[in-house]
Every structure is written in C-alpha cells, then in structure tokens.
Amino acid sequence: MAAAQGRLSDGADGMDDAKDTAEAEGRAGTAAPPAFRSAVDALRAARLRPQVEVEPTPAPKRLAPFAYALEAVVVDGDQDLADGRLVLLHDPAGHDAWHGTFRLVTLVRAELEPEMAADPLLPEVCWSWLTGALQARGLTYGEPSGTVTRAGSHYFGGLSERPPASQIEIRASWTPREGLGGVPDTAAHLASWCDLLAQVGGLPPAGPGDASVVTLPQRRDPQSR
C-alpha cells in the first residue's frame, strides 16, 4: 500500500513542508490546537491503495477557524479515472450545524458513459457508495448531507468530432465522531473516502465488498477507458 502522497497536476505539485504546515494553522496564523494537529498528522500518515494518489492542497480559510485539505486522483495505467478533494474543518468551540467540532467536506468527480449517466437510479446509487464506504470500515458519523449531480456535454461546430461526455459529481459533508482526546479517526475516514473515489472510478474493491453498497453492472472496465 502506498503512503498518502503522490503527484497531482493543476498546481498541487511541489508543495513543501513549510507550506503544508502553514495550511494546518488557523486564520491569521493562529496556532492550531492539539486535537486538530493530531487529526492532520493522522491524515499525513495514512497508507492507501496505490491507485489513489493524494497530495495536500491549500485549504479554504472561511469555512472554519482551522482547515486542512487534500486532493486525490485515481490512476489506472496512464488513465485518470476519478478525482476529488477532501477538506478537514475544525472549530474548537463547536458548530451547531455539525453537532461536533470537526467536519469533513468532499467533492468527487468522474467521467461516465452516456447510458450510465441516464440511469434513473444513479444518484441514489452514488450516495450509497459514500455511506457504504464509511460503513464498510465501521466508522460512526453524523449529520451527513450532500448532492449528486450528473451532467452531459454535446459538442458542435469545430468541436463536433468529440463524442458526447457525461460526468458524475458528488458533493458531501459529514461529522466524524470524536475519539480519545476529542480526535476523530481521520486516517480511516480518508481510507473510506479513497474507497469511494476508487469505486466511482470503476476500480474493484481493495477487500471484501460491503453488502449494503449497490453496484451498477453497466460500468465500464477501467482498462477500456
């Protein structure tokens, strides 16, 4: 299994430890509390399946006093099958909407064949992939919310030779339950998120499947992309 680090394009390459540490600090450079630092350290130390390449990326600064973000891409040979972003938020004072002091926020995207995008059950199935990935690792969480969006593109004029393209996008957030010292098991949540990314990208599960997760039989073999 590969450590939670790798390569990403779109400006994520070349991040050094100093910049990574700065992103773990709060607004105006406020030193992060021990619980948040422990949660971030667990993310950095997580070991993930090798097809998912993860790197730190600048975190949003207005969602919570402290934030840390990762970007990931699912790779199969020379093909990028899916990509996403995971943000860890922390408010030591607690947040009424979260019902806790930590919150995980994610965006996951992948290209689909048009006939798969037209499946009327697709949104429910994709949401079940998220909840199933968390349940498969025995994680407890609260206040889940999110959207599943499918979009299609048709090309005309000078772009008419391109085939139609469809994309699925999952935006979601949930409150990880806190453990000893008020720190959630962020490494396990990251691993479950990578399971979701791999499933959206069409890769087979890394271990025994979870019976509560619904699969779509018409998903393409990743090797055919």
C-alpha positions as a Python dict, from the first residue, in 0.01 Angstrom:
ca = {
    (1, 'M'): (0, 0, 0),
    (2, 'A'): (127, 349, -80),
    (3, 'A'): (155, 632, 168),
    (4, 'A'): (-85, 923, 132),
    (5, 'Q'): (131, 1123, -101),
    (6, 'G'): (191, 1131, -474),
    (7, 'R'): (152, 1359, -771),
    (8, 'L'): (-125, 1584, -884),
    (9, 'S'): (-141, 1838, -1161),
    (10, 'D'): (-321, 2174, -1155),
    (11, 'G'): (-82, 2348, -920),
    (12, 'A'): (-57, 2090, -641),
    (13, 'D'): (296, 1977, -730),
    (14, 'G'): (597, 2100, -541),
    (15, 'M'): (435, 2171, -203),
    (16, 'D'): (700, 2173, 67),
    (17, 'D'): (662, 2101, 437),
    (18, 'A'): (659, 2470, 529),
    (19, 'K'): (356, 2541, 314),
    (20, 'D'): (188, 2223, 434),
    (21, 'T'): (234, 2331, 795),
    (22, 'A'): (100, 2678, 720),
    (23, 'E'): (-223, 2526, 587),
    (24, 'A'): (-268, 2346, 919),
    (25, 'E'): (-267, 2677, 1103),
    (26, 'G'): (-576, 2883, 1162),
    (27, 'R'): (-680, 3224, 1045),
    (28, 'A'): (-414, 3493, 1081),
    (29, 'G'): (-157, 3225, 1165),
    (30, 'T'): (-321, 3119, 1492),
    (31, 'A'): (-153, 2806, 1624),
    (32, 'A'): (-371, 2501, 1575),
    (33, 'P'): (-495, 2318, 1886),
    (34, 'P'): (-351, 1972, 1966),
    (35, 'A'): (-667, 1787, 1858),
    (36, 'F'): (-654, 1940, 1511),
    (37, 'R'): (-281, 1877, 1473),
    (38, 'S'): (-331, 1514, 1572),
    (39, 'A'): (-611, 1478, 1317),
    (40, 'V'): (-392, 1628, 1044),
    (41, 'D'): (-94, 1412, 1140),
    (42, 'A'): (-313, 1104, 1102),
    (43, 'L'): (-412, 1215, 751),
    (44, 'R'): (-49, 1261, 654),
    (45, 'A'): (48, 918, 789),
    (46, 'A'): (-241, 725, 632),
    (47, 'R'): (-149, 441, 400),
    (48, 'L'): (-374, 398, 98),
    (49, 'R'): (-420, 174, -203),
    (50, 'P'): (-156, 259, -467),
    (51, 'Q'): (-404, 358, -740),
    (52, 'V'): (-511, 663, -537),
    (53, 'E'): (-251, 940, -538),
    (54, 'V'): (-301, 1207, -271),
    (55, 'E'): (-137, 1543, -207),
    (56, 'P'): (-203, 1841, 21),
    (57, 'T'): (-360, 2148, -135),
    (58, 'P'): (-440, 2496, 2),
    (59, 'A'): (-741, 2477, 232),
    (60, 'P'): (-1038, 2717, 231),
    (61, 'K'): (-996, 2981, 500),
    (62, 'R'): (-1355, 3097, 557),
    (63, 'L'): (-1536, 2774, 643),
    (64, 'A'): (-1385, 2718, 989),
    (65, 'P'): (-1111, 2854, 1216),
    (66, 'F'): (-885, 2564, 1114),
    (67, 'A'): (-879, 2367, 789),
    (68, 'Y'): (-663, 2116, 606),
    (69, 'A'): (-723, 1990, 250),
    (70, 'L'): (-614, 1706, 26),
    (71, 'E'): (-658, 1641, -345),
    (72, 'A'): (-656, 1295, -499),
    (73, 'V'): (-665, 1128, -838),
    (74, 'V'): (-742, 764, -916),
    (75, 'V'): (-492, 634, -1171),
    (76, 'D'): (-506, 316, -1379),
    (77, 'G'): (-201, 296, -1604),
    (78, 'D'): (-194, 628, -1789),
    (79, 'Q'): (-565, 694, -1731),
    (80, 'D'): (-706, 928, -1465),
    (81, 'L'): (-1034, 763, -1367),
    (82, 'A'): (-1164, 1000, -1098),
    (83, 'D'): (-1051, 1294, -889),
    (84, 'G'): (-1160, 1468, -575),
    (85, 'R'): (-1091, 1691, -281),
    (86, 'L'): (-1129, 1625, 92),
    (87, 'V'): (-1128, 1909, 346),
    (88, 'L'): (-1099, 1865, 722),
    (89, 'L'): (-1260, 2153, 915),
    (90, 'H'): (-1222, 2222, 1287),
    (91, 'D'): (-1393, 2468, 1518),
    (92, 'P'): (-1280, 2417, 1880),
    (93, 'A'): (-1592, 2598, 2003),
    (94, 'G'): (-1818, 2353, 1822),
    (95, 'H'): (-2064, 2419, 1544),
    (96, 'D'): (-2442, 2389, 1580),
    (97, 'A'): (-2495, 2251, 1230),
    (98, 'W'): (-2214, 1996, 1267),
    (99, 'H'): (-2308, 1871, 1616),
    (100, 'G'): (-1934, 1844, 1680),
    (101, 'T'): (-1603, 2024, 1643),
    (102, 'F'): (-1483, 1851, 1324),
    (103, 'R'): (-1639, 1830, 978),
    (104, 'L'): (-1529, 1654, 658),
    (105, 'V'): (-1627, 1807, 323),
    (106, 'T'): (-1570, 1639, -11),
    (107, 'L'): (-1603, 1674, -386),
    (108, 'V'): (-1566, 1364, -607),
    (109, 'R'): (-1588, 1361, -989),
    (110, 'A'): (-1563, 1103, -1266),
    (111, 'E'): (-1648, 1065, -1634),
    (112, 'L'): (-1930, 827, -1726),
    (113, 'E'): (-2066, 667, -2038),
    (114, 'P'): (-2387, 845, -2150),
    (115, 'E'): (-2605, 537, -2098),
    (116, 'M'): (-2481, 504, -1740),
    (117, 'A'): (-2549, 873, -1674),
    (118, 'A'): (-2906, 819, -1793),
    (119, 'D'): (-2976, 551, -1532),
    (120, 'P'): (-3257, 691, -1312),
    (121, 'L'): (-3109, 521, -1002),
    (122, 'L'): (-2765, 677, -1045),
    (123, 'P'): (-2797, 949, -776),
    (124, 'E'): (-2919, 705, -510),
    (125, 'V'): (-2651, 452, -604),
    (126, 'C'): (-2370, 708, -585),
    (127, 'W'): (-2490, 828, -245),
    (128, 'S'): (-2493, 466, -127),
    (129, 'W'): (-2130, 438, -236),
    (130, 'L'): (-2041, 718, 5),
    (131, 'T'): (-2235, 586, 303),
    (132, 'G'): (-2135, 228, 224),
    (133, 'A'): (-1765, 319, 218),
    (134, 'L'): (-1794, 466, 568),
    (135, 'Q'): (-1998, 174, 699),
    (136, 'A'): (-1763, -85, 549),
    (137, 'R'): (-1483, 46, 773),
    (138, 'G'): (-1704, 59, 1080),
    (139, 'L'): (-1694, 438, 1105),
    (140, 'T'): (-1952, 633, 1303),
    (141, 'Y'): (-2056, 974, 1179),
    (142, 'G'): (-2343, 1219, 1197),
    (143, 'E'): (-2527, 1492, 1009),
    (144, 'P'): (-2449, 1368, 655),
    (145, 'S'): (-2564, 1593, 372),
    (146, 'G'): (-2482, 1639, 8),
    (147, 'T'): (-2577, 1634, -359),
    (148, 'V'): (-2520, 1403, -654),
    (149, 'T'): (-2509, 1582, -987),
    (150, 'R'): (-2486, 1437, -1336),
    (151, 'A'): (-2407, 1650, -1636),
    (152, 'G'): (-2381, 1582, -2007),
    (153, 'S'): (-2194, 1768, -2281),
    (154, 'H'): (-2260, 1760, -2655),
    (155, 'Y'): (-2017, 1924, -2895),
    (156, 'F'): (-2096, 2127, -3209),
    (157, 'G'): (-1921, 2320, -3483),
    (158, 'G'): (-1545, 2296, -3460),
    (159, 'L'): (-1580, 2052, -3169),
    (160, 'S'): (-1839, 1826, -3336),
    (161, 'E'): (-1591, 1539, -3376),
    (162, 'R'): (-1577, 1493, -2999),
    (163, 'P'): (-1809, 1223, -2862),
    (164, 'P'): (-2071, 1322, -2603),
    (165, 'A'): (-1934, 1328, -2248),
    (166, 'S'): (-2107, 1273, -1914),
    (167, 'Q'): (-1982, 1337, -1564),
    (168, 'I'): (-2094, 1247, -1213),
    (169, 'E'): (-2018, 1478, -922),
    (170, 'I'): (-2068, 1403, -553),
    (171, 'R'): (-2055, 1689, -303),
    (172, 'A'): (-2099, 1583, 58),
    (173, 'S'): (-2011, 1655, 417),
    (174, 'W'): (-2039, 1466, 745),
    (175, 'T'): (-1931, 1492, 1109),
    (176, 'P'): (-1678, 1225, 1212),
    (177, 'R'): (-1733, 1103, 1566),
    (178, 'E'): (-1455, 1206, 1800),
    (179, 'G'): (-1249, 951, 1990),
    (180, 'L'): (-982, 977, 2258),
    (181, 'G'): (-870, 1333, 2319),
    (182, 'G'): (-1156, 1462, 2106),
    (183, 'V'): (-981, 1345, 1787),
    (184, 'P'): (-1171, 1156, 1512),
    (185, 'D'): (-1011, 868, 1325),
    (186, 'T'): (-925, 1080, 1024),
    (187, 'A'): (-697, 815, 872),
    (188, 'A'): (-988, 570, 850),
    (189, 'H'): (-1216, 840, 707),
    (190, 'L'): (-952, 919, 446),
    (191, 'A'): (-924, 549, 358),
    (192, 'S'): (-1302, 522, 318),
    (193, 'W'): (-1301, 834, 101),
    (194, 'C'): (-1036, 675, -119),
    (195, 'D'): (-1256, 364, -140),
    (196, 'L'): (-1533, 591, -269),
    (197, 'L'): (-1301, 751, -524),
    (198, 'A'): (-1188, 411, -648),
    (199, 'Q'): (-1545, 286, -678),
    (200, 'V'): (-1659, 596, -866),
    (201, 'G'): (-1357, 548, -1094),
    (202, 'G'): (-1460, 188, -1167),
    (203, 'L'): (-1186, 2, -981),
    (204, 'P'): (-1267, -322, -799),
    (205, 'P'): (-1277, -307, -417),
    (206, 'A'): (-948, -349, -233),
    (207, 'G'): (-1104, -601, 7),
    (208, 'P'): (-1427, -791, 67),
    (209, 'G'): (-1723, -586, -56),
    (210, 'D'): (-1992, -444, 168),
    (211, 'A'): (-2336, -591, 101),
    (212, 'S'): (-2505, -257, 161),
    (213, 'V'): (-2334, -97, -138),
    (214, 'V'): (-2522, -117, -467),
    (215, 'T'): (-2320, -158, -786),
    (216, 'L'): (-2406, -68, -1143),
    (217, 'P'): (-2347, -358, -1384),
    (218, 'Q'): (-2304, -132, -1687),
    (219, 'R'): (-1993, 44, -1551),
    (220, 'R'): (-1705, 16, -1795),
    (221, 'D'): (-1392, -182, -1725),
    (222, 'P'): (-1124, 76, -1628),
    (223, 'Q'): (-888, -79, -1881),
    (224, 'S'): (-1122, 22, -2164),
    (225, 'R'): (-1110, 394, -2082),
}
